[in-house]
GROMACS .gro file of C-alpha atoms in nm:
model
  427
    1UNK     CA    1   3.912  20.821   8.601
    2UNK     CA    2   4.012  20.470   8.509
    3UNK     CA    3   3.773  20.262   8.283
    4UNK     CA    4   3.569  19.986   8.494
    5UNK     CA    5   3.473  19.642   8.359
    6UNK     CA    6   3.217  19.406   8.492
    7UNK     CA    7   3.310  19.048   8.476
    8UNK     CA    8   2.969  18.842   8.501
    9UNK     CA    9   2.901  18.470   8.564
   10UNK     CA   10   2.649  18.286   8.365
   11UNK     CA   11   2.520  17.988   8.571
   12UNK     CA   12   2.312  18.068   8.847
   13UNK     CA   13   2.399  18.425   8.792
   14UNK     CA   14   2.290  18.543   8.445
   15UNK     CA   15   2.057  18.250   8.448
   16UNK     CA   16   1.851  18.102   8.780
   17UNK     CA   17   2.017  17.737   8.688
   18UNK     CA   18   2.318  17.550   8.610
   19UNK     CA   19   2.297  17.513   8.214
   20UNK     CA   20   2.447  17.137   8.233
   21UNK     CA   21   2.231  17.026   8.471
   22UNK     CA   22   1.926  17.141   8.275
   23UNK     CA   23   2.090  16.997   7.960
   24UNK     CA   24   2.096  16.680   8.145
   25UNK     CA   25   1.728  16.699   8.222
   26UNK     CA   26   1.646  16.753   7.832
   27UNK     CA   27   1.909  16.489   7.709
   28UNK     CA   28   1.836  16.206   7.963
   29UNK     CA   29   1.460  16.251   8.004
   30UNK     CA   30   1.384  15.907   7.859
   31UNK     CA   31   1.701  15.748   8.033
   32UNK     CA   32   1.593  15.458   8.285
   33UNK     CA   33   1.859  15.552   8.520
   34UNK     CA   34   1.809  15.930   8.480
   35UNK     CA   35   1.739  16.021   8.807
   36UNK     CA   36   2.064  15.878   8.939
   37UNK     CA   37   2.248  16.036   8.683
   38UNK     CA   38   2.084  16.404   8.748
   39UNK     CA   39   2.206  16.360   9.105
   40UNK     CA   40   2.591  16.292   8.981
   41UNK     CA   41   2.574  16.571   8.784
   42UNK     CA   42   2.416  16.804   9.028
   43UNK     CA   43   2.676  16.668   9.293
   44UNK     CA   44   2.969  16.729   9.049
   45UNK     CA   45   2.850  17.107   8.991
   46UNK     CA   46   2.806  17.184   9.360
   47UNK     CA   47   3.170  17.035   9.449
   48UNK     CA   48   3.319  17.257   9.195
   49UNK     CA   49   3.128  17.562   9.281
   50UNK     CA   50   3.206  17.509   9.657
   51UNK     CA   51   3.585  17.463   9.568
   52UNK     CA   52   3.578  17.073   9.674
   53UNK     CA   53   3.660  16.954   9.329
   54UNK     CA   54   3.880  17.085   9.061
   55UNK     CA   55   3.682  17.240   8.805
   56UNK     CA   56   3.845  17.020   8.497
   57UNK     CA   57   3.768  16.714   8.689
   58UNK     CA   58   3.390  16.840   8.730
   59UNK     CA   59   3.373  16.946   8.380
   60UNK     CA   60   3.502  16.629   8.233
   61UNK     CA   61   3.266  16.434   8.465
   62UNK     CA   62   2.955  16.598   8.369
   63UNK     CA   63   3.031  16.626   8.018
   64UNK     CA   64   3.066  16.226   7.996
   65UNK     CA   65   2.713  16.182   8.170
   66UNK     CA   66   2.536  16.408   7.927
   67UNK     CA   67   2.453  16.200   7.616
   68UNK     CA   68   2.340  16.522   7.447
   69UNK     CA   69   2.341  16.642   7.100
   70UNK     CA   70   2.271  16.948   6.887
   71UNK     CA   71   1.893  16.925   6.922
   72UNK     CA   72   1.902  16.907   7.282
   73UNK     CA   73   2.098  17.217   7.273
   74UNK     CA   74   1.838  17.395   7.085
   75UNK     CA   75   1.595  17.286   7.342
   76UNK     CA   76   1.806  17.406   7.624
   77UNK     CA   77   1.867  17.749   7.461
   78UNK     CA   78   1.485  17.789   7.448
   79UNK     CA   79   1.456  17.683   7.793
   80UNK     CA   80   1.747  17.922   7.940
   81UNK     CA   81   1.579  18.223   7.781
   82UNK     CA   82   1.283  18.208   7.998
   83UNK     CA   83   1.524  18.136   8.313
   84UNK     CA   84   1.716  18.486   8.279
   85UNK     CA   85   1.762  18.599   8.647
   86UNK     CA   86   1.474  18.835   8.725
   87UNK     CA   87   1.723  19.118   8.832
   88UNK     CA   88   1.915  19.077   8.508
   89UNK     CA   89   1.605  19.080   8.290
   90UNK     CA   90   1.460  19.406   8.432
   91UNK     CA   91   1.802  19.577   8.399
   92UNK     CA   92   1.854  19.533   8.024
   93UNK     CA   93   1.925  19.902   8.007
   94UNK     CA   94   2.238  19.856   8.224
   95UNK     CA   95   2.367  19.632   7.979
   96UNK     CA   96   2.294  19.826   7.659
   97UNK     CA   97   2.469  20.141   7.824
   98UNK     CA   98   2.771  19.937   7.916
   99UNK     CA   99   2.812  19.723   7.625
  100UNK     CA  100   3.175  19.786   7.606
  101UNK     CA  101   3.244  19.731   7.965
  102UNK     CA  102   3.056  19.399   8.064
  103UNK     CA  103   3.219  19.039   7.987
  104UNK     CA  104   3.043  18.726   8.046
  105UNK     CA  105   3.345  18.480   8.164
  106UNK     CA  106   3.197  18.130   8.237
  107UNK     CA  107   3.328  17.781   8.265
  108UNK     CA  108   3.000  17.699   8.072
  109UNK     CA  109   2.961  17.657   7.706
  110UNK     CA  110   2.942  17.899   7.426
  111UNK     CA  111   2.693  17.676   7.233
  112UNK     CA  112   2.401  17.787   7.487
  113UNK     CA  113   2.533  18.103   7.642
  114UNK     CA  114   2.591  18.311   7.329
  115UNK     CA  115   2.216  18.307   7.223
  116UNK     CA  116   2.085  18.372   7.591
  117UNK     CA  117   2.297  18.677   7.638
  118UNK     CA  118   2.319  18.849   7.279
  119UNK     CA  119   1.950  19.010   7.337
  120UNK     CA  120   2.084  19.174   7.651
  121UNK     CA  121   2.332  19.372   7.432
  122UNK     CA  122   2.623  19.158   7.497
  123UNK     CA  123   2.904  19.197   7.267
  124UNK     CA  124   2.991  18.844   7.093
  125UNK     CA  125   3.345  18.914   7.139
  126UNK     CA  126   3.296  18.991   7.515
  127UNK     CA  127   3.174  18.621   7.568
  128UNK     CA  128   3.413  18.396   7.727
  129UNK     CA  129   3.327  18.038   7.773
  130UNK     CA  130   3.428  17.668   7.671
  131UNK     CA  131   3.316  17.535   7.350
  132UNK     CA  132   3.198  17.175   7.285
  133UNK     CA  133   3.325  16.910   7.033
  134UNK     CA  134   3.083  16.709   6.838
  135UNK     CA  135   3.103  16.364   6.660
  136UNK     CA  136   2.981  16.320   6.273
  137UNK     CA  137   2.626  16.300   6.399
  138UNK     CA  138   2.597  16.589   6.594
  139UNK     CA  139   2.655  16.419   6.941
  140UNK     CA  140   2.869  16.597   7.210
  141UNK     CA  141   3.172  16.387   7.264
  142UNK     CA  142   3.391  16.640   7.470
  143UNK     CA  143   3.533  17.005   7.476
  144UNK     CA  144   3.779  17.189   7.361
  145UNK     CA  145   4.068  17.096   7.624
  146UNK     CA  146   4.315  17.369   7.524
  147UNK     CA  147   4.083  17.664   7.635
  148UNK     CA  148   4.183  17.802   7.949
  149UNK     CA  149   3.861  17.813   8.087
  150UNK     CA  150   3.848  17.436   8.092
  151UNK     CA  151   4.113  17.432   8.342
  152UNK     CA  152   4.121  17.464   8.721
  153UNK     CA  153   4.146  17.849   8.786
  154UNK     CA  154   4.070  17.901   8.433
  155UNK     CA  155   3.902  18.240   8.489
  156UNK     CA  156   4.233  18.343   8.650
  157UNK     CA  157   4.430  18.249   8.345
  158UNK     CA  158   4.193  18.418   8.098
  159UNK     CA  159   4.188  18.735   8.268
  160UNK     CA  160   4.587  18.734   8.300
  161UNK     CA  161   4.570  18.671   7.906
  162UNK     CA  162   4.323  18.965   7.870
  163UNK     CA  163   4.523  19.202   8.062
  164UNK     CA  164   4.230  19.458   8.084
  165UNK     CA  165   4.359  19.805   8.185
  166UNK     CA  166   4.117  19.952   8.436
  167UNK     CA  167   3.893  19.887   8.749
  168UNK     CA  168   3.751  19.527   8.730
  169UNK     CA  169   3.469  19.419   8.951
  170UNK     CA  170   3.355  19.037   8.958
  171UNK     CA  171   3.000  18.914   8.995
  172UNK     CA  172   2.918  18.538   9.048
  173UNK     CA  173   2.815  18.256   9.284
  174UNK     CA  174   3.105  18.014   9.257
  175UNK     CA  175   3.426  17.933   9.397
  176UNK     CA  176   3.588  18.013   9.053
  177UNK     CA  177   3.444  18.360   9.075
  178UNK     CA  178   3.617  18.435   9.408
  179UNK     CA  179   3.951  18.309   9.266
  180UNK     CA  180   3.960  18.611   9.085
  181UNK     CA  181   3.984  18.817   9.377
  182UNK     CA  182   4.204  18.579   9.557
  183UNK     CA  183   4.478  18.597   9.288
  184UNK     CA  184   4.460  18.984   9.235
  185UNK     CA  185   4.262  18.999   8.911
  186UNK     CA  186   3.969  19.198   9.026
  187UNK     CA  187   3.908  19.500   9.274
  188UNK     CA  188   3.632  19.363   9.426
  189UNK     CA  189   3.414  19.044   9.428
  190UNK     CA  190   3.015  19.051   9.443
  191UNK     CA  191   2.863  18.696   9.577
  192UNK     CA  192   2.523  18.697   9.389
  193UNK     CA  193   2.279  18.509   9.578
  194UNK     CA  194   1.942  18.557   9.400
  195UNK     CA  195   1.943  18.196   9.275
  196UNK     CA  196   2.211  18.012   9.516
  197UNK     CA  197   2.384  18.101   9.808
  198UNK     CA  198   2.690  17.920   9.905
  199UNK     CA  199   2.839  17.954  10.241
  200UNK     CA  200   3.191  17.913  10.133
  201UNK     CA  201   3.164  18.162   9.862
  202UNK     CA  202   2.956  18.433  10.062
  203UNK     CA  203   3.208  18.408  10.334
  204UNK     CA  204   3.497  18.536  10.120
  205UNK     CA  205   3.291  18.812   9.942
  206UNK     CA  206   3.369  19.159   9.945
  207UNK     CA  207   2.991  19.218   9.905
  208UNK     CA  208   2.686  18.995   9.918
  209UNK     CA  209   2.445  19.104   9.632
  210UNK     CA  210   2.098  18.913   9.640
  211UNK     CA  211   2.020  19.090   9.304
  212UNK     CA  212   2.159  19.273   9.029
  213UNK     CA  213   1.964  19.568   9.171
  214UNK     CA  214   2.207  19.561   9.480
  215UNK     CA  215   2.512  19.559   9.290
  216UNK     CA  216   2.391  19.853   9.067
  217UNK     CA  217   2.278  20.066   9.369
  218UNK     CA  218   2.582  20.011   9.579
  219UNK     CA  219   2.813  20.122   9.285
  220UNK     CA  220   2.584  20.434   9.199
  221UNK     CA  221   2.477  20.265   8.854
  222UNK     CA  222   2.127  20.347   8.695
  223UNK     CA  223   1.895  20.079   8.771
  224UNK     CA  224   1.556  19.974   8.684
  225UNK     CA  225   1.431  20.005   9.057
  226UNK     CA  226   1.536  20.310   9.268
  227UNK     CA  227   1.584  20.079   9.585
  228UNK     CA  228   1.681  19.735   9.580
  229UNK     CA  229   1.403  19.505   9.714
  230UNK     CA  230   1.634  19.318   9.934
  231UNK     CA  231   1.677  19.636  10.136
  232UNK     CA  232   1.291  19.638  10.232
  233UNK     CA  233   1.248  19.484  10.556
  234UNK     CA  234   0.903  19.286  10.575
  235UNK     CA  235   0.819  19.150  10.903
  236UNK     CA  236   0.573  18.858  10.949
  237UNK     CA  237   0.446  18.809  11.285
  238UNK     CA  238   0.158  18.601  11.445
  239UNK     CA  239  -0.014  18.289  11.252
  240UNK     CA  240   0.010  18.367  10.878
  241UNK     CA  241  -0.024  18.114  10.601
  242UNK     CA  242   0.335  17.986  10.442
  243UNK     CA  243   0.177  18.053  10.094
  244UNK     CA  244   0.136  18.446  10.185
  245UNK     CA  245   0.485  18.429  10.320
  246UNK     CA  246   0.649  18.241   9.999
  247UNK     CA  247   0.493  18.516   9.782
  248UNK     CA  248   0.693  18.817   9.972
  249UNK     CA  249   1.003  18.601   9.987
  250UNK     CA  250   0.978  18.522   9.616
  251UNK     CA  251   0.944  18.883   9.534
  252UNK     CA  252   1.270  18.949   9.682
  253UNK     CA  253   1.192  19.128  10.015
  254UNK     CA  254   1.421  19.069  10.326
  255UNK     CA  255   1.132  18.883  10.519
  256UNK     CA  256   1.168  18.807  10.901
  257UNK     CA  257   0.921  18.583  11.048
  258UNK     CA  258   0.861  18.595  11.421
  259UNK     CA  259   0.598  18.501  11.684
  260UNK     CA  260   0.546  18.866  11.803
  261UNK     CA  261   0.668  19.218  11.754
  262UNK     CA  262   0.938  19.404  11.922
  263UNK     CA  263   1.054  19.780  11.911
  264UNK     CA  264   1.359  19.700  11.693
  265UNK     CA  265   1.159  19.491  11.431
  266UNK     CA  266   0.912  19.754  11.409
  267UNK     CA  267   1.159  20.020  11.357
  268UNK     CA  268   1.317  19.862  11.093
  269UNK     CA  269   1.026  19.735  10.891
  270UNK     CA  270   0.909  19.888  10.582
  271UNK     CA  271   0.637  19.642  10.542
  272UNK     CA  272   0.420  19.464  10.832
  273UNK     CA  273   0.218  19.135  10.762
  274UNK     CA  274   0.040  19.042  11.069
  275UNK     CA  275  -0.165  18.710  11.167
  276UNK     CA  276  -0.505  18.752  11.309
  277UNK     CA  277  -0.541  18.898  11.683
  278UNK     CA  278  -0.146  19.019  11.628
  279UNK     CA  279  -0.238  19.399  11.682
  280UNK     CA  280  -0.026  19.708  11.646
  281UNK     CA  281  -0.110  19.994  11.893
  282UNK     CA  282  -0.081  20.362  11.796
  283UNK     CA  283   0.228  20.372  12.018
  284UNK     CA  284   0.414  20.121  11.792
  285UNK     CA  285   0.302  20.288  11.484
  286UNK     CA  286   0.462  20.605  11.631
  287UNK     CA  287   0.804  20.380  11.636
  288UNK     CA  288   0.772  20.256  11.278
  289UNK     CA  289   0.910  20.556  11.100
  290UNK     CA  290   1.001  20.331  10.775
  291UNK     CA  291   0.646  20.147  10.755
  292UNK     CA  292   0.466  20.184  10.419
  293UNK     CA  293   0.226  19.914  10.445
  294UNK     CA  294   0.043  19.685  10.682
  295UNK     CA  295  -0.114  19.350  10.557
  296UNK     CA  296  -0.347  19.216  10.814
  297UNK     CA  297  -0.500  18.865  10.811
  298UNK     CA  298  -0.863  18.940  10.951
  299UNK     CA  299  -1.052  19.268  11.019
  300UNK     CA  300  -0.775  19.538  11.061
  301UNK     CA  301  -1.052  19.780  11.231
  302UNK     CA  302  -1.050  19.576  11.537
  303UNK     CA  303  -0.684  19.532  11.569
  304UNK     CA  304  -0.501  19.839  11.412
  305UNK     CA  305  -0.550  20.213  11.469
  306UNK     CA  306  -0.675  20.262  11.127
  307UNK     CA  307  -0.716  20.632  11.136
  308UNK     CA  308  -0.382  20.676  11.275
  309UNK     CA  309  -0.221  20.458  10.989
  310UNK     CA  310  -0.387  20.692  10.731
  311UNK     CA  311  -0.264  21.007  10.896
  312UNK     CA  312   0.106  20.832  10.882
  313UNK     CA  313   0.058  20.740  10.528
  314UNK     CA  314   0.056  20.384  10.588
  315UNK     CA  315  -0.143  20.185  10.374
  316UNK     CA  316  -0.371  19.897  10.506
  317UNK     CA  317  -0.506  19.579  10.349
  318UNK     CA  318  -0.698  19.316  10.557
  319UNK     CA  319  -0.868  18.997  10.421
  320UNK     CA  320  -0.940  18.669  10.676
  321UNK     CA  321  -1.008  18.422  10.413
  322UNK     CA  322  -0.745  18.504  10.133
  323UNK     CA  323  -0.419  18.529  10.312
  324UNK     CA  324  -0.225  18.531   9.976
  325UNK     CA  325  -0.441  18.791   9.856
  326UNK     CA  326  -0.340  19.027  10.132
  327UNK     CA  327   0.044  18.930  10.049
  328UNK     CA  328  -0.043  19.029   9.677
  329UNK     CA  329  -0.200  19.349   9.721
  330UNK     CA  330   0.132  19.465   9.947
  331UNK     CA  331   0.332  19.342   9.675
  332UNK     CA  332   0.132  19.528   9.418
  333UNK     CA  333   0.165  19.860   9.619
  334UNK     CA  334   0.529  19.814   9.683
  335UNK     CA  335   0.582  19.740   9.326
  336UNK     CA  336   0.348  19.956   9.126
  337UNK     CA  337   0.159  20.202   9.401
  338UNK     CA  338  -0.181  20.029   9.350
  339UNK     CA  339  -0.413  20.093   9.662
  340UNK     CA  340  -0.700  19.902   9.531
  341UNK     CA  341  -0.902  19.737   9.821
  342UNK     CA  342  -0.716  19.896  10.078
  343UNK     CA  343  -0.891  19.957  10.409
  344UNK     CA  344  -0.796  20.355  10.442
  345UNK     CA  345  -0.629  20.491  10.116
  346UNK     CA  346  -0.812  20.598   9.830
  347UNK     CA  347  -0.855  20.318   9.544
  348UNK     CA  348  -0.633  20.346   9.261
  349UNK     CA  349  -0.546  20.082   9.011
  350UNK     CA  350  -0.225  20.183   8.805
  351UNK     CA  351  -0.084  20.095   8.505
  352UNK     CA  352   0.292  19.949   8.451
  353UNK     CA  353   0.503  20.217   8.275
  354UNK     CA  354   0.867  20.169   8.127
  355UNK     CA  355   1.150  20.392   8.119
  356UNK     CA  356   1.005  20.643   8.388
  357UNK     CA  357   1.025  20.694   8.755
  358UNK     CA  358   0.727  20.657   8.971
  359UNK     CA  359   0.676  20.901   9.241
  360UNK     CA  360   0.439  20.865   9.508
  361UNK     CA  361   0.337  21.181   9.706
  362UNK     CA  362   0.106  21.116  10.008
  363UNK     CA  363  -0.024  21.453  10.172
  364UNK     CA  364  -0.278  21.593  10.405
  365UNK     CA  365  -0.604  21.654  10.224
  366UNK     CA  366  -0.605  22.036  10.253
  367UNK     CA  367  -0.645  22.290   9.987
  368UNK     CA  368  -0.357  22.395   9.771
  369UNK     CA  369  -0.126  22.089   9.813
  370UNK     CA  370  -0.143  21.965   9.458
  371UNK     CA  371  -0.093  22.284   9.328
  372UNK     CA  372   0.270  22.322   9.521
  373UNK     CA  373   0.350  21.965   9.411
  374UNK     CA  374   0.304  22.068   9.060
  375UNK     CA  375   0.460  22.382   9.090
  376UNK     CA  376   0.766  22.200   9.219
  377UNK     CA  377   0.777  21.989   8.887
  378UNK     CA  378   0.744  22.312   8.698
  379UNK     CA  379   1.022  22.479   8.861
  380UNK     CA  380   1.257  22.203   8.800
  381UNK     CA  381   1.134  22.170   8.442
  382UNK     CA  382   1.016  21.831   8.463
  383UNK     CA  383   0.806  21.668   8.196
  384UNK     CA  384   0.534  21.439   8.358
  385UNK     CA  385   0.450  21.142   8.163
  386UNK     CA  386   0.116  21.064   8.358
  387UNK     CA  387  -0.002  21.159   8.673
  388UNK     CA  388  -0.304  21.041   8.898
  389UNK     CA  389  -0.466  21.205   9.220
  390UNK     CA  390  -0.753  21.050   9.464
  391UNK     CA  391  -0.826  21.187   9.777
  392UNK     CA  392  -1.037  21.063  10.081
  393UNK     CA  393  -1.141  21.269  10.402
  394UNK     CA  394  -0.791  21.240  10.533
  395UNK     CA  395  -0.517  21.224  10.251
  396UNK     CA  396  -0.451  21.299   9.907
  397UNK     CA  397  -0.285  21.006   9.715
  398UNK     CA  398  -0.086  21.134   9.412
  399UNK     CA  399   0.112  20.921   9.134
  400UNK     CA  400   0.338  21.104   8.905
  401UNK     CA  401   0.551  20.917   8.628
  402UNK     CA  402   0.852  21.145   8.553
  403UNK     CA  403   1.138  21.095   8.294
  404UNK     CA  404   1.469  20.957   8.489
  405UNK     CA  405   1.682  21.270   8.383
  406UNK     CA  406   1.607  21.491   8.679
  407UNK     CA  407   1.837  21.635   8.953
  408UNK     CA  408   1.835  21.486   9.327
  409UNK     CA  409   1.683  21.832   9.449
  410UNK     CA  410   1.366  21.770   9.269
  411UNK     CA  411   1.293  21.474   9.540
  412UNK     CA  412   1.403  21.718   9.822
  413UNK     CA  413   1.178  21.982   9.729
  414UNK     CA  414   0.858  21.737   9.707
  415UNK     CA  415   0.950  21.615  10.039
  416UNK     CA  416   0.937  21.971  10.172
  417UNK     CA  417   0.615  22.043  10.032
  418UNK     CA  418   0.387  22.194  10.267
  419UNK     CA  419   0.136  21.896  10.398
  420UNK     CA  420   0.334  21.612  10.292
  421UNK     CA  421   0.316  21.310  10.477
  422UNK     CA  422   0.542  21.060  10.303
  423UNK     CA  423   0.709  21.068   9.957
  424UNK     CA  424   0.916  20.795   9.782
  425UNK     CA  425   1.033  20.679   9.447
  426UNK     CA  426   0.926  20.356   9.311
  427UNK     CA  427   1.161  20.274   9.007
   0.00000   0.00000   0.00000
């Protein structure tokens, strides 16, 4: 099997922002024409990322406008450490496990890239970027113009020099990242869209990855989450406040806002957020094979088949006055398994845990099911880190946190326990 390498961009990929744009906001914060200069720098960034301006022209123009020094760089690094892309931050273990395989290749600058990525187990010798030049007083006065990454097509030039032997995958948001595929330097190019989506780049990608979770998932690599959030379909129907919708979008779910529900939408939805008087019938519920949670703006008892939801293992949260609260509870259920303040499930508030997979088992509340669940764990020699059980008259709600080193047969066995309504792995 050939060795695999992962070439990862920095700006708007590893971090949520373009670092030179942020440096400008720090260095020019007291400049009288700062807003006009910010706009010029952002325009130069976008033109290069979209392939409308050569990278070298864009880089030279931005550096000239910065008026920055070493003290500004220190402030920038502190700022960037707080702005690592969420999916990168939660997958720190991937970088540790693949420290020899991950290369940061960026048209940015080592002075701010290196201190941000080193805590993620990226090796210093695997960081490839430009470097600033400074005058005697520590002010940035240019950059190393001999560095291949300062040229148009710099990433292509660099990889030709490195001559990596193996299967190479590239992850980034800009045109310079796509060029690696265009010139045959990498096997696949993944357009990273967690922070920004550039149409000219997305159209040319082998895959569009809204998060690092998605990249790890499609490449069968270990991830901090068992299933990427961008694959979880959340349908919002009826009159729902924008702040509630924004919460769901910010969380990374695949959110679709519609006026009313139809059969296709219901069949795809894992989450439903319904405005007041937008009901869901028992017949529609039967079509919703993937549905896990319903949020209702109003009194769910009046417009939802609550008993049927419980029997189907679908949790319901409702509230008329606090719409954002409904969205937050839906998110906590999907993320953590919390059922607190639900209308139809036993109430559980769960702690967050690290380095385990959280299993959710919902079953009919009949004698013996819990014993069978634990017998499955015993048969597969699973070490249970923590376990929680709550019941109501209809269902039993079990949470089990287990170590990640289990075989897929375990999950199949848990799904086949008699009385099981639904089963899923949270992360």
